[in-house]
Short mmCIF file of C-alpha atoms in Angstrom, two decimals:
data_model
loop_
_atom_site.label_atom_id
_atom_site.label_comp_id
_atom_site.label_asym_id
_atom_site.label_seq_id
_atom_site.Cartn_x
_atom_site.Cartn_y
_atom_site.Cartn_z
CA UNK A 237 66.21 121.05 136.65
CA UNK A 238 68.84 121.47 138.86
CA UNK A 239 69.98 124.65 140.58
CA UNK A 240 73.78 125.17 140.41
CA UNK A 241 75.64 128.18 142.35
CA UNK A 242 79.00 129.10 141.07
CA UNK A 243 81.33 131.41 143.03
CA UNK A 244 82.67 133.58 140.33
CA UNK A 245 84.80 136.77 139.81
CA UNK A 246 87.13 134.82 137.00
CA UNK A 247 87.36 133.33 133.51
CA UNK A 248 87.19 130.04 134.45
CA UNK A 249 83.59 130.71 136.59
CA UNK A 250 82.19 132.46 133.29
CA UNK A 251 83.87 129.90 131.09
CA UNK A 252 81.95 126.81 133.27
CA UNK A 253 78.50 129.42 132.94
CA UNK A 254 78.79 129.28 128.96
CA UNK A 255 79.36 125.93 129.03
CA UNK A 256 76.36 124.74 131.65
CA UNK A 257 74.30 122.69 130.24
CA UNK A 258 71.03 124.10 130.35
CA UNK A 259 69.17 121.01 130.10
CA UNK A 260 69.50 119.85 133.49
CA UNK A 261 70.98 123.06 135.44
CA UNK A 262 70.16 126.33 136.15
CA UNK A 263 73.18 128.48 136.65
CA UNK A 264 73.13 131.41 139.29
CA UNK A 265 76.53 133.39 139.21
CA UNK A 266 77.60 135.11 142.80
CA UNK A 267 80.47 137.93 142.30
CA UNK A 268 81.81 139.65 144.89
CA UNK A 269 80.59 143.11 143.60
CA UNK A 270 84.09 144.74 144.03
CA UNK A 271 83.89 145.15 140.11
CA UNK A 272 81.92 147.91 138.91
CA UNK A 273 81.23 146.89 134.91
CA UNK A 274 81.75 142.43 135.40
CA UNK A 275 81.36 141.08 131.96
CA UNK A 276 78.62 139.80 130.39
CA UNK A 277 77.79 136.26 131.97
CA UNK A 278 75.31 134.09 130.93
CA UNK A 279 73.25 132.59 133.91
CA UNK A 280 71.27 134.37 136.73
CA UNK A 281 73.54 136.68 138.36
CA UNK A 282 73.65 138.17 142.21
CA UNK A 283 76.68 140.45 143.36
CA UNK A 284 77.73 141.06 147.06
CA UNK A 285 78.84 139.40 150.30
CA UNK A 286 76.80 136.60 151.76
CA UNK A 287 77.01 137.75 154.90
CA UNK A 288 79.57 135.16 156.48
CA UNK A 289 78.19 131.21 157.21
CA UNK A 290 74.99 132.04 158.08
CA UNK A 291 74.07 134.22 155.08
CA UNK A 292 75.66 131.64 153.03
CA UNK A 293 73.42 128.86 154.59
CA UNK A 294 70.42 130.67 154.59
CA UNK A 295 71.08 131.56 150.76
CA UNK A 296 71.45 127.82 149.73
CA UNK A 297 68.32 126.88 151.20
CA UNK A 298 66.86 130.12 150.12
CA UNK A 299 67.69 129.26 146.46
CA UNK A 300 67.41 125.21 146.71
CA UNK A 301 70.96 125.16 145.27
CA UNK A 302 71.77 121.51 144.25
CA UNK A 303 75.48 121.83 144.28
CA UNK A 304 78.15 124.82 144.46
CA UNK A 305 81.12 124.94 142.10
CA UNK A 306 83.94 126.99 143.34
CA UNK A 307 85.82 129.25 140.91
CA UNK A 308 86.72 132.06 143.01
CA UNK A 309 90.06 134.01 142.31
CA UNK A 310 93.17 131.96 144.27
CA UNK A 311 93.34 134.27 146.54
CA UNK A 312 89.66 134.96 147.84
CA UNK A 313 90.25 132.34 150.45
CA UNK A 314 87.68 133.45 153.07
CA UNK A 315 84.72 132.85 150.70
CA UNK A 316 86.56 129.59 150.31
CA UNK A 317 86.28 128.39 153.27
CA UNK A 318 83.29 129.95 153.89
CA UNK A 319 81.50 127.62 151.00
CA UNK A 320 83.05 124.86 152.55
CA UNK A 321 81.51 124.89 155.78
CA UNK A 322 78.57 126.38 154.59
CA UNK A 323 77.58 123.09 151.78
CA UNK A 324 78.88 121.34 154.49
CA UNK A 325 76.28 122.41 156.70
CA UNK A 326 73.67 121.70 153.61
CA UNK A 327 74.73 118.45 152.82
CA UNK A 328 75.43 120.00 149.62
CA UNK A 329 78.17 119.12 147.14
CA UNK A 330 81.02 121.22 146.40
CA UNK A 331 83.90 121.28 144.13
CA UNK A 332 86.63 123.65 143.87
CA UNK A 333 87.79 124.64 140.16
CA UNK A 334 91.20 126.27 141.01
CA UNK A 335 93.67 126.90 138.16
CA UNK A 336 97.02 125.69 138.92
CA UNK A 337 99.78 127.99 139.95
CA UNK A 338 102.61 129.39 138.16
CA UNK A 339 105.85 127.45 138.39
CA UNK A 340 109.08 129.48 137.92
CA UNK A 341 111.31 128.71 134.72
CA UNK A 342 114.96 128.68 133.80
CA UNK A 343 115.95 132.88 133.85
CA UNK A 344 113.34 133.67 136.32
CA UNK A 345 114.49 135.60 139.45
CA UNK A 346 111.50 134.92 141.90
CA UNK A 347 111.72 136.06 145.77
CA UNK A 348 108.66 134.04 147.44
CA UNK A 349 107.20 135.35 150.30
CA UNK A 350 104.31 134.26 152.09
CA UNK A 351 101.67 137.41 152.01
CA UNK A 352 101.80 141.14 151.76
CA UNK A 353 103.48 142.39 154.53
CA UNK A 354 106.24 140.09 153.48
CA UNK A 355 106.29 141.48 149.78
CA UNK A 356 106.57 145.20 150.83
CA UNK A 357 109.56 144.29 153.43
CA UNK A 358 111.14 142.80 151.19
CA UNK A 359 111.36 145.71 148.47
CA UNK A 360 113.58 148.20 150.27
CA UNK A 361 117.13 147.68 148.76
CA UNK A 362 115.94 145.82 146.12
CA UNK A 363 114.51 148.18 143.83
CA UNK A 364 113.12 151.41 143.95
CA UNK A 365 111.08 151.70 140.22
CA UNK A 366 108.05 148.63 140.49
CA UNK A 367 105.60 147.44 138.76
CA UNK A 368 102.77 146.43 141.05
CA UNK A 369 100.20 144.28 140.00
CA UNK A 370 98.35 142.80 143.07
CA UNK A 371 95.28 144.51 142.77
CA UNK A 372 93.16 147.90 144.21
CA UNK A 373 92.80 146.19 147.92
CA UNK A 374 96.41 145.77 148.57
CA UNK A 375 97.71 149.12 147.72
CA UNK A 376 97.81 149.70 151.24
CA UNK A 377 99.69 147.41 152.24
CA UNK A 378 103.04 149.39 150.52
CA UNK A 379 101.56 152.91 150.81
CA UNK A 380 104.10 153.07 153.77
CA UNK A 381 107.15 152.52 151.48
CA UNK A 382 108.09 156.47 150.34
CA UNK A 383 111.30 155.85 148.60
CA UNK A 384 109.91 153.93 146.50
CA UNK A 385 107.98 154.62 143.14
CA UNK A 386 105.00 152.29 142.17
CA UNK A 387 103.26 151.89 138.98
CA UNK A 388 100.13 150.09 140.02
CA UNK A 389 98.13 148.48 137.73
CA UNK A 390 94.43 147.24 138.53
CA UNK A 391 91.21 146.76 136.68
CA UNK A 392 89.34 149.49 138.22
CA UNK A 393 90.45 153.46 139.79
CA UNK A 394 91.05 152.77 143.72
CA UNK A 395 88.83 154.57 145.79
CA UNK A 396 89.89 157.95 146.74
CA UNK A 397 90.04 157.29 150.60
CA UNK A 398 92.52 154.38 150.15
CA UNK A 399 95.95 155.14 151.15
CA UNK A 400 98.85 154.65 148.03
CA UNK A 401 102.21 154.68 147.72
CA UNK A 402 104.05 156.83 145.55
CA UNK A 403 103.73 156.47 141.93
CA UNK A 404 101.06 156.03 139.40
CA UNK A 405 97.49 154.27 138.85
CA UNK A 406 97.21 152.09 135.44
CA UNK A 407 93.83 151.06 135.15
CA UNK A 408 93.90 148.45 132.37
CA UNK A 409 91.83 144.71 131.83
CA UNK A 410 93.51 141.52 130.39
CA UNK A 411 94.81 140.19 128.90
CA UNK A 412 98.05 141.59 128.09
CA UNK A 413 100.57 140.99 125.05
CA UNK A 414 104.32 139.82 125.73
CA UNK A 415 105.08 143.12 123.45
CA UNK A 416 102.87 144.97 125.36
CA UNK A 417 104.07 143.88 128.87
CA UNK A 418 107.82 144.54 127.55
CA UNK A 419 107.18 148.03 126.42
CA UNK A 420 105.65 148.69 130.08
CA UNK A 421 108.61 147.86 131.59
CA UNK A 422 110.99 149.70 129.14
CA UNK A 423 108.76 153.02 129.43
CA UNK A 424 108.82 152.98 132.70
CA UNK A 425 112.18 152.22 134.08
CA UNK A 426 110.99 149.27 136.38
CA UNK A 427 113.43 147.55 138.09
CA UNK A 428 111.12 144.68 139.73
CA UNK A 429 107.65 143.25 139.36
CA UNK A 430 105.33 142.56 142.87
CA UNK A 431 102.31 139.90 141.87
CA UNK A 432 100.67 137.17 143.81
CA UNK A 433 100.79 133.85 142.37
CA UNK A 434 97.01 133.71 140.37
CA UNK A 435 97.72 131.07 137.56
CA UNK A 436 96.53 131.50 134.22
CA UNK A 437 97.39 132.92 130.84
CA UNK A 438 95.58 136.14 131.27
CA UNK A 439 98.23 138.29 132.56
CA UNK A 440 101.43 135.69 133.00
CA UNK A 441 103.09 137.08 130.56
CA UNK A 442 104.43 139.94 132.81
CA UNK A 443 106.51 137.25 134.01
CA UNK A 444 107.85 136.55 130.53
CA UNK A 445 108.68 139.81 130.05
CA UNK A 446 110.50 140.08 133.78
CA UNK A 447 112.51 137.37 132.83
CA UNK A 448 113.51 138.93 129.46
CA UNK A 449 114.23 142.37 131.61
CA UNK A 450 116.52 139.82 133.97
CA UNK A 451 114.40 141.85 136.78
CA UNK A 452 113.42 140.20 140.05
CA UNK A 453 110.12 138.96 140.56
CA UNK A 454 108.28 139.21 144.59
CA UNK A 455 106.05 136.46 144.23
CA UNK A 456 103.49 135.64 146.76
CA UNK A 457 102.25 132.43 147.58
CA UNK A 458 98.23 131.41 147.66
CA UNK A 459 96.89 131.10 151.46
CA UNK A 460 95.77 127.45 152.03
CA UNK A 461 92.25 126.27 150.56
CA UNK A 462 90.00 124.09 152.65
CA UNK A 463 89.94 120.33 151.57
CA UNK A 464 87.73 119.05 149.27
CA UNK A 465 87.16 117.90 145.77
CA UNK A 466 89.29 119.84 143.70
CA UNK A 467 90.29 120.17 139.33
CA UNK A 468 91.83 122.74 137.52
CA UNK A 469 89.55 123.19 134.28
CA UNK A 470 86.39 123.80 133.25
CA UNK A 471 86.08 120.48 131.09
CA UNK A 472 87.05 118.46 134.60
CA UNK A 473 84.48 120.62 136.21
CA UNK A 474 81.56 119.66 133.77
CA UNK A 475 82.32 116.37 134.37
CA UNK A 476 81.77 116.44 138.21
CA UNK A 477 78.38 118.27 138.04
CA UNK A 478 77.64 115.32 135.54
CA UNK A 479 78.34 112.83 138.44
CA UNK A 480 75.66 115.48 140.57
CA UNK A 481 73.07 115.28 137.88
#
């Protein structure tokens, strides 16, 4: 048997779990831990930081991990890289499972900006009611912005010491409905959507239902993943750790 490690925290890292076959690998799960309740995932699960290169090293030789699939969220691009130098280290085999991005469509009104900072510079002037869906950690990167008002939607209640903008906390888990995304917008008088580029069907129909509100879009764009072998679904995933087996 064969020890796998896959770097979770989204559907497609439980989706390649289910599908492991558990004839020839053992599946250990690592989440970040920032999620209080994760769901249910079959395969040995751990939760927390590695503790940079070293703790990832001295994990993968801890654990006699065979190969590492990597199906972190888009944007967790330190553990990224951190995986990559770390199997590289090993001499261990690693493949990135990164769902593609969203591509805009005919109606859409997308502003791209490179990163955070750039997002909440960019709001001032352009709308002042926003739906904000970029997740608990960034919240303070707008909770300078007073004149505006933010409905801020996230999986889990911030933590009390983090510093918000004006507005009001949706805690809510996908995925979400066209008709449901539509009557969030109506209800709330929102005038622009803020969202980083993720991919997948889980919550992109927010976008759908900014285009039917003809309501502009700040979309940011992924930070840079190391190189490496790389494929965008599970099925192309199972195929590589075939090739490892």
């Amino acid at each position: 048997m064969q020890r796998l490690l896959i770097l979770g925290g989204t559907t497609e890292a439980t989706a390649l779990a289910q599908a492991l076959p558990t004839d020839r690998w053992i599946g250990i799960v690592s989440l970040a831990g920032r999620t209080r309740q994760p769901l249910t995932i079959p395969a040995i699960l751990r939760q927390g930081h590695f503790g940079g290169v070293d703790g990832f090293v001295n994990f993968l030789k801890a654990e006699r991990i065979n190969a590492v699939v990597d199906a972190t969220h888009p944007f967790a691009a330190q553990i990224s890289h951190q995986a990559a130098i770390a199997t590289d280290q090993c001499q261990i085999p690693l493949l990135m499972l990164v769902r593609p991005p969203w591509e805009p469509q005919m109606g859409d009104r997308w502003l791209v900006v490179p990163d955070l900072a750039a997002a909440a510079a960019r709001l001032p002037g352009l709308a002042q009611r926003i739906f904000l869906t970029t997740g608990r950690q960034s919240l303070a990167s707008f909770s300078a912005l007073k004149d505006q008002w933010f409905l801020m939607r996230m999986l889990e209640p911030p933590p009390p010491e983090l510093p918000l903008p004006p507005g009001e906390v949706l805690c809510d888990r996908p995925p979400f409905t066209l008709t449901h995304e539509l009557d969030l917008l109506q209800r709330y008088h929102i005038q622009a959507l803020v969202t980083k580029n993720s991919g997948g069907t889980a919550t992109c129909t927010k976008l759908a239902a900014a285009r039917q509100h003809e309501i502009p879009v700040v979309i940011i764009e992924r930070p840079a993943l190391p190189e490496g072998d790389r494929v965008s679904t599970v099925a192309a995933a199972l195929k590589w750790l075939d090739q490892q087996s």
